Backbone as a chain_set.jsonl record, in Angstrom:
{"seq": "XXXXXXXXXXXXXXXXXXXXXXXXXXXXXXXXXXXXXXXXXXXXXXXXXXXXXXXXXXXXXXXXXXXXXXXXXXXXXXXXXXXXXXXXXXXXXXXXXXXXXXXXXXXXXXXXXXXXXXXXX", "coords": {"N": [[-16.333, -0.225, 3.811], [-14.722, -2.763, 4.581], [-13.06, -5.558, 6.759], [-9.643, -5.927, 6.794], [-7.64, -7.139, 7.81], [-6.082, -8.981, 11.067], [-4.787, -6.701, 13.542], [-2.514, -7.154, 14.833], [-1.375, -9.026, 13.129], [0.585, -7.096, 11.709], [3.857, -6.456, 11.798], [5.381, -3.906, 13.84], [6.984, -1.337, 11.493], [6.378, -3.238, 9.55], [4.412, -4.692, 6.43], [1.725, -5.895, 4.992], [0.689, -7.325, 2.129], [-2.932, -7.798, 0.826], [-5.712, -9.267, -0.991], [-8.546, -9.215, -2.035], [-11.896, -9.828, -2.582], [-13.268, -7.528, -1.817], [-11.793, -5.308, -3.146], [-11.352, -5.221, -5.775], [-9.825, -6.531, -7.017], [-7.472, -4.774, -7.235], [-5.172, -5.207, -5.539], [-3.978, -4.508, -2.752], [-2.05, -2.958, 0.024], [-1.116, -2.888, 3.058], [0.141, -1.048, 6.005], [2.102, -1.21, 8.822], [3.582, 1.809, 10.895], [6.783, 1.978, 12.703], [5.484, 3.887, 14.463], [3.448, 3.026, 15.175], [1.084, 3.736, 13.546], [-1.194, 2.897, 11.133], [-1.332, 2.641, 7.38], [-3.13, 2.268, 4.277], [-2.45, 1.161, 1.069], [-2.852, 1.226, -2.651], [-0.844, -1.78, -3.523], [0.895, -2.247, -5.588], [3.617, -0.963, -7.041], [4.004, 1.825, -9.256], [5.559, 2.338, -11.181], [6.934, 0.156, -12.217], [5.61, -3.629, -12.165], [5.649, -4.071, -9.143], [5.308, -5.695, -5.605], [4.66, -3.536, -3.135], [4.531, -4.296, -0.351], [5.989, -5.826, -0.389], [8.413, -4.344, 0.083], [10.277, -1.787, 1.848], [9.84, -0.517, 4.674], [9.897, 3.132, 6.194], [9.529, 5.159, 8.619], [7.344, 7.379, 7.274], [7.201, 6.386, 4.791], [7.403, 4.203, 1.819], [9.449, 2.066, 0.421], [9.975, 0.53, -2.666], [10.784, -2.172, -3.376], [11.8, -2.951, -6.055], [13.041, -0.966, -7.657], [13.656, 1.051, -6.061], [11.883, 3.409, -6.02], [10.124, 5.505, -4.178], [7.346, 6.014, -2.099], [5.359, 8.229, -0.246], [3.11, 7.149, 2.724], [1.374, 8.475, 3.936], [-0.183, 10.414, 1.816], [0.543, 9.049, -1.131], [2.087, 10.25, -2.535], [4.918, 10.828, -5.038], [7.935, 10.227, -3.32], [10.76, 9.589, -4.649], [12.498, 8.83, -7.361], [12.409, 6.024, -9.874], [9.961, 6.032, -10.555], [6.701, 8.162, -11.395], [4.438, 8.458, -11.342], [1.843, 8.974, -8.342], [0.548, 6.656, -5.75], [-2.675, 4.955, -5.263], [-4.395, 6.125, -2.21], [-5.756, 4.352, 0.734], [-8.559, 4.85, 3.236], [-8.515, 3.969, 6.378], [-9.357, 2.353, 9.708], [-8.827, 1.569, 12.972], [-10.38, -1.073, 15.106], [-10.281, -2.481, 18.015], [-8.828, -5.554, 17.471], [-8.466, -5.403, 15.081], [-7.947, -4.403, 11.424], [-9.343, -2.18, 9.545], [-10.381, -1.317, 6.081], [-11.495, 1.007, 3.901], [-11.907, 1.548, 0.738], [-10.042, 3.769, -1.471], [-12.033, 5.714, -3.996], [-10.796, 6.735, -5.81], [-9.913, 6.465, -9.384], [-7.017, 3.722, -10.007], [-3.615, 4.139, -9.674], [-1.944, 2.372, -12.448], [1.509, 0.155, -13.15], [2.894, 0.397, -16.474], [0.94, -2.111, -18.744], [-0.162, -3.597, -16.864], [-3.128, -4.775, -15.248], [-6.061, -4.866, -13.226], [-6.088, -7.324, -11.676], [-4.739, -8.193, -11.796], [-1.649, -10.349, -10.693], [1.237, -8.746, -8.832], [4.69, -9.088, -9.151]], "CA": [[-15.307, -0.582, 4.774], [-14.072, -4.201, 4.629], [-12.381, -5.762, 7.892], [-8.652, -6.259, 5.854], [-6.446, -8.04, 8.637], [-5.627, -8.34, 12.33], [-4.036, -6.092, 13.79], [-1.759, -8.659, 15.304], [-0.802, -9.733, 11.569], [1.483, -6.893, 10.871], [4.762, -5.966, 13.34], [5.765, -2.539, 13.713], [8.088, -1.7, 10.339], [6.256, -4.349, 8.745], [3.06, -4.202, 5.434], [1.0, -7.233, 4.678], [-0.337, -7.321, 1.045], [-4.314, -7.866, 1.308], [-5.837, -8.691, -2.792], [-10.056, -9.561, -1.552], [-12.933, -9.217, -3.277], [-13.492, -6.085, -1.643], [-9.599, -4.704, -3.236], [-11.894, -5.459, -7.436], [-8.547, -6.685, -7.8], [-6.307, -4.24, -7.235], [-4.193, -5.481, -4.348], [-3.517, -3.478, -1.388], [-0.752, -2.856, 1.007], [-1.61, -2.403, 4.582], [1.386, -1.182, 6.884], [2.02, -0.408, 10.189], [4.744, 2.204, 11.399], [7.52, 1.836, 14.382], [5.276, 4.755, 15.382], [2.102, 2.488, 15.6], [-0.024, 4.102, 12.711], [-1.515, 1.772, 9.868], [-1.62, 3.228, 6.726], [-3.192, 1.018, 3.179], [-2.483, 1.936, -0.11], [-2.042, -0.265, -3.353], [0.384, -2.64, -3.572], [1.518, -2.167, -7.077], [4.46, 0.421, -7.71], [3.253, 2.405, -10.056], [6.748, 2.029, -12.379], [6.467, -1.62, -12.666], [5.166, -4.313, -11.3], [6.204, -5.104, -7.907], [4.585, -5.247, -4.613], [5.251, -2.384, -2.215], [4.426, -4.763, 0.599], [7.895, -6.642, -0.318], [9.184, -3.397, 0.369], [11.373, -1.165, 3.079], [9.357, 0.799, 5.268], [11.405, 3.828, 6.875], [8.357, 6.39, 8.943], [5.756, 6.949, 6.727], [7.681, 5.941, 3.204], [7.754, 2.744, 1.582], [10.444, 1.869, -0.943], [9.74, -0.271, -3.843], [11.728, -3.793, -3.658], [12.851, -3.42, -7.065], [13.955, -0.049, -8.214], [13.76, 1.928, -5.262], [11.022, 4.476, -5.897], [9.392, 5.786, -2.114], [6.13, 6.45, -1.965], [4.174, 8.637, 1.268], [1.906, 6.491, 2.591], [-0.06, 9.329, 4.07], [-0.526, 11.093, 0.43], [0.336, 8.53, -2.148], [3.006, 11.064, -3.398], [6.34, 9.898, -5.17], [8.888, 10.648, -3.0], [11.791, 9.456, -5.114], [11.743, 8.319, -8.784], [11.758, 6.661, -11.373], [8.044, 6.267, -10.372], [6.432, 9.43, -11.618], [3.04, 8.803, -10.509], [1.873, 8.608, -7.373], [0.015, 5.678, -5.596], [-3.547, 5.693, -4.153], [-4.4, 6.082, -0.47], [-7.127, 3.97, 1.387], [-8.921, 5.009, 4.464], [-7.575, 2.668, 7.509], [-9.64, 2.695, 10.679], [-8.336, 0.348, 14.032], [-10.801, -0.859, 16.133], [-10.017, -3.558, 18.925], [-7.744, -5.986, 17.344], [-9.268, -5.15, 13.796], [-8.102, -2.99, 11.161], [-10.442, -1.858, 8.326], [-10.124, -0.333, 5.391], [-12.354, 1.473, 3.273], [-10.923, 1.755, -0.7], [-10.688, 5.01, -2.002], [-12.988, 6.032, -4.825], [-10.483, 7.266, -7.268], [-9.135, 5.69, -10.543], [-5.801, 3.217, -9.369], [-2.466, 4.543, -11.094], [-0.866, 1.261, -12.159], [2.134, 0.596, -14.132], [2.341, -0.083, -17.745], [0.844, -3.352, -18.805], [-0.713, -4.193, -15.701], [-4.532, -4.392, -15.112], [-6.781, -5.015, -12.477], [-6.806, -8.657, -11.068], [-2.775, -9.028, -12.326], [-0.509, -10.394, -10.149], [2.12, -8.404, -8.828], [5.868, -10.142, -9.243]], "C": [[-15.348, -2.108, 4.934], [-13.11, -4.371, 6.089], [-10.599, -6.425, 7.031], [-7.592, -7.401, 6.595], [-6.793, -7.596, 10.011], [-4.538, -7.362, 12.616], [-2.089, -6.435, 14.399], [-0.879, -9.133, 14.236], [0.319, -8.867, 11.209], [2.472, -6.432, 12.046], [4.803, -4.509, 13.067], [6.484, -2.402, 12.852], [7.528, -2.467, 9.434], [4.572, -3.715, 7.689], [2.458, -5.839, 5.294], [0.351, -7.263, 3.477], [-2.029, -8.198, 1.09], [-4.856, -7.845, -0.304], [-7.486, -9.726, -1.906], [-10.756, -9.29, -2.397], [-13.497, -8.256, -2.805], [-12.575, -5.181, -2.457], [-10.396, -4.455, -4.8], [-10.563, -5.645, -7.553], [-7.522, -5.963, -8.346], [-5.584, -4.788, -5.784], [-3.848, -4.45, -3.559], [-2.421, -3.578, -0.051], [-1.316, -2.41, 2.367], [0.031, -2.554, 5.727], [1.035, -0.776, 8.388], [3.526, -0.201, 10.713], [5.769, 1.722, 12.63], [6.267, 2.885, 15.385], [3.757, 3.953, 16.142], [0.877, 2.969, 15.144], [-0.091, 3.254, 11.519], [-2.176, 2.839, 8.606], [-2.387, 1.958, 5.454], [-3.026, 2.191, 1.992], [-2.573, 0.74, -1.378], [-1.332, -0.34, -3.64], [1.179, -2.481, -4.456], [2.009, -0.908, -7.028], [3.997, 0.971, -9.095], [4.088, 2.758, -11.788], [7.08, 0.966, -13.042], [6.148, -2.478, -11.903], [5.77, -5.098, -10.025], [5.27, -4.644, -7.145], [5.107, -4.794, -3.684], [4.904, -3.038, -0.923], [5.697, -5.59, 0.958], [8.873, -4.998, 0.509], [9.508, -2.834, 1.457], [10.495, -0.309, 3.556], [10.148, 1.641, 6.506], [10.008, 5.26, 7.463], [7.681, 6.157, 8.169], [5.773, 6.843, 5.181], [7.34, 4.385, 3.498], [8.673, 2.983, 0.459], [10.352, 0.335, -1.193], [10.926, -1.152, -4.026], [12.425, -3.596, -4.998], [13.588, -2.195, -7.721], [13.879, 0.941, -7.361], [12.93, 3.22, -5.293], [10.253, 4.71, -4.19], [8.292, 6.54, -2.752], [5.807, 7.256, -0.14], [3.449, 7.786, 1.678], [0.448, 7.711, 3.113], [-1.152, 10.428, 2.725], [-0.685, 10.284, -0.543], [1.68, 9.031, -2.883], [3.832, 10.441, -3.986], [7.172, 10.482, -4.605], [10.351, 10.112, -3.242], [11.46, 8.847, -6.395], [12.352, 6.804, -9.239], [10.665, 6.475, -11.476], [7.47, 7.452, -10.244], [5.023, 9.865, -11.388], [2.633, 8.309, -9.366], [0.759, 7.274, -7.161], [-1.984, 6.118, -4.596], [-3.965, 5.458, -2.595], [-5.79, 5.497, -0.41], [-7.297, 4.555, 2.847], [-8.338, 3.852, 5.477], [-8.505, 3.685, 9.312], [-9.601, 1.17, 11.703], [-9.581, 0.499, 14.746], [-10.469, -2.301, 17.274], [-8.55, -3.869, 17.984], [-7.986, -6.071, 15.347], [-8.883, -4.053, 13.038], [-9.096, -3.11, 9.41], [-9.922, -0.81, 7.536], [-11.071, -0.19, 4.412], [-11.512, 1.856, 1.941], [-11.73, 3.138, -1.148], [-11.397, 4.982, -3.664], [-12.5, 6.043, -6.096], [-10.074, 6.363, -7.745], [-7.828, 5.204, -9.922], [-5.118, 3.936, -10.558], [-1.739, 3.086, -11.069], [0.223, 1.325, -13.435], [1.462, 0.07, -15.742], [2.118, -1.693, -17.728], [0.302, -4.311, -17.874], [-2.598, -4.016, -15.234], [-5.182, -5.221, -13.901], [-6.709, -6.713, -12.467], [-5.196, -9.425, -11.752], [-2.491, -9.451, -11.346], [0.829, -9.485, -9.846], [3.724, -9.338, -8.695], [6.005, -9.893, -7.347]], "O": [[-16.298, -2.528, 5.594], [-12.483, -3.392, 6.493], [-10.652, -7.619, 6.738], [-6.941, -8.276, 6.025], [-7.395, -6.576, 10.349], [-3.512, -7.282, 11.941], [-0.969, -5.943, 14.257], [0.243, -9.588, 14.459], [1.17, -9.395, 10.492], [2.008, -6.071, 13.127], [4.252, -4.018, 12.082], [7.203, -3.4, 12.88], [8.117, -2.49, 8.353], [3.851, -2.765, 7.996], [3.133, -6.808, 5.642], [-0.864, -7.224, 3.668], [-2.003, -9.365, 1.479], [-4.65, -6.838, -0.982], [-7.318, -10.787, -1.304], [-10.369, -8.417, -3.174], [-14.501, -7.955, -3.452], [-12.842, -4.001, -2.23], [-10.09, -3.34, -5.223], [-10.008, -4.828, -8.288], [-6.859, -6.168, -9.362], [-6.062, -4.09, -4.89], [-3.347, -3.445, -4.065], [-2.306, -4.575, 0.662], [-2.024, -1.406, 2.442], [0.7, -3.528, 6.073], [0.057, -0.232, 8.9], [4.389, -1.05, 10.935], [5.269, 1.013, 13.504], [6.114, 2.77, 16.601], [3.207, 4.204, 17.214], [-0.178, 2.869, 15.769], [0.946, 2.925, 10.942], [-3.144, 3.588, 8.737], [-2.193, 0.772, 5.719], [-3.279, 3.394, 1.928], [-2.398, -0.454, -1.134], [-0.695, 0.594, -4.126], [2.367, -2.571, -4.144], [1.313, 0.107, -6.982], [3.623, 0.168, -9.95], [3.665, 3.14, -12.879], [7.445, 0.864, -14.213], [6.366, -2.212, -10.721], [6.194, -6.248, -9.912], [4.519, -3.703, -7.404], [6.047, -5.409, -3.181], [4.97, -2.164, -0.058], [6.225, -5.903, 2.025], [9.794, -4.953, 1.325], [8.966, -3.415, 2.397], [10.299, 0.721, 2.91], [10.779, 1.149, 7.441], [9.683, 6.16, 6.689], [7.22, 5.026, 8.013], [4.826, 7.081, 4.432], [7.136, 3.684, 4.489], [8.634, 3.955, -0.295], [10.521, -0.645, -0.468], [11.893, -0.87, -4.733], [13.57, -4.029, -5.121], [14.665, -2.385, -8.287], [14.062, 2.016, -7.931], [13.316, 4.13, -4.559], [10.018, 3.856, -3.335], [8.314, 7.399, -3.634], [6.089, 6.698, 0.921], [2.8, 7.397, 0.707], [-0.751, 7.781, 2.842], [-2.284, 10.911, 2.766], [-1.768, 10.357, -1.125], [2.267, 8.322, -3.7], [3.802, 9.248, -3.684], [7.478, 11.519, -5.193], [11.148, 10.118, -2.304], [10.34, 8.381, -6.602], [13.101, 6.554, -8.295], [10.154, 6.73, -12.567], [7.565, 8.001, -9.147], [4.524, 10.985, -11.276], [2.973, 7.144, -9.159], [0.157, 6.845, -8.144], [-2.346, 6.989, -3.805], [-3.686, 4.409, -2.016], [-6.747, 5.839, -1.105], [-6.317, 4.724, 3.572], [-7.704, 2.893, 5.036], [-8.395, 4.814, 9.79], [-10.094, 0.079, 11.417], [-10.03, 1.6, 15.064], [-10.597, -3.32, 16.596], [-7.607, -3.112, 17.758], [-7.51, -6.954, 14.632], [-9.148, -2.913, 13.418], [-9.289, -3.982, 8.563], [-9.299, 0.193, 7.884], [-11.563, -1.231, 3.977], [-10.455, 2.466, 2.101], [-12.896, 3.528, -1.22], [-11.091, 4.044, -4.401], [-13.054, 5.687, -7.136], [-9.767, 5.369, -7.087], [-7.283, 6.071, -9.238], [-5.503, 4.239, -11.688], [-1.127, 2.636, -10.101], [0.118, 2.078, -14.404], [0.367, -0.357, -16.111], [2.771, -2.466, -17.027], [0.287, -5.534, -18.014], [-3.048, -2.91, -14.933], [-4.689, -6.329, -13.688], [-7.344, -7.307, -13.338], [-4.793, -10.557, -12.02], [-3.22, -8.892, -10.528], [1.61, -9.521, -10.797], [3.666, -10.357, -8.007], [6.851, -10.512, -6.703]]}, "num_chains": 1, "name": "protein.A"}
């Protein structure tokens, strides 16, 4: 568990991309709903390279700045295409004005051509 941002840092509606040497260089997305829940996932659409922190958050989707794929943030799922694999989910725990996130374990899905410690456009 890494301390990723204030809490303070992101508005309601709004994601903050977060790339640390805790992240091994995958970049991470950290949002927080209208409803006032912070989800992280990584940043990188999983269809090509953009960052899902540029992107539209609508409840507990995000949609992908450049071709419109929606991701869950509470699953990872794809909830619209042409992104056919889903994204992965980090733990996210608030405490004070602090939110933390703990990176999950599994293998990242990224798109083609893209590796660990890329840049997203």
């Amino acid at each position: 568990m890494f301390p990723a941002c204030a809490r303070s840092a992101i508005e309601p509606g709004g994601g903050l991309r977060i790339d640390a040497p805790e992240t091994d260089g995958i970049p991470i997305a950290v949002f927080h709903t209208e409803d006032g829940e912070f989800f992280a996932v990584d940043d990188t659409c999983t269809h090509q390279d953009a960052s899902l922190a540029d992107g539209w958050l609508e409840g507990c989707e995000v949609e992908c700045p450049l071709h419109a794929s929606r991701f869950d943030l509470r699953t990872g799922r794809v909830d619209a295409p042409p992104a056919k694999l889903g994204i992965r989910t980090h733990e996210v725990t608030v405490t004070g004005d602090t939110v933390y996130v703990t990176m999950s374990t599994e293998a990242p899905n990224l798109p083609p051509g893209v590796r660990p410690g890329a840049t997203a456009s």
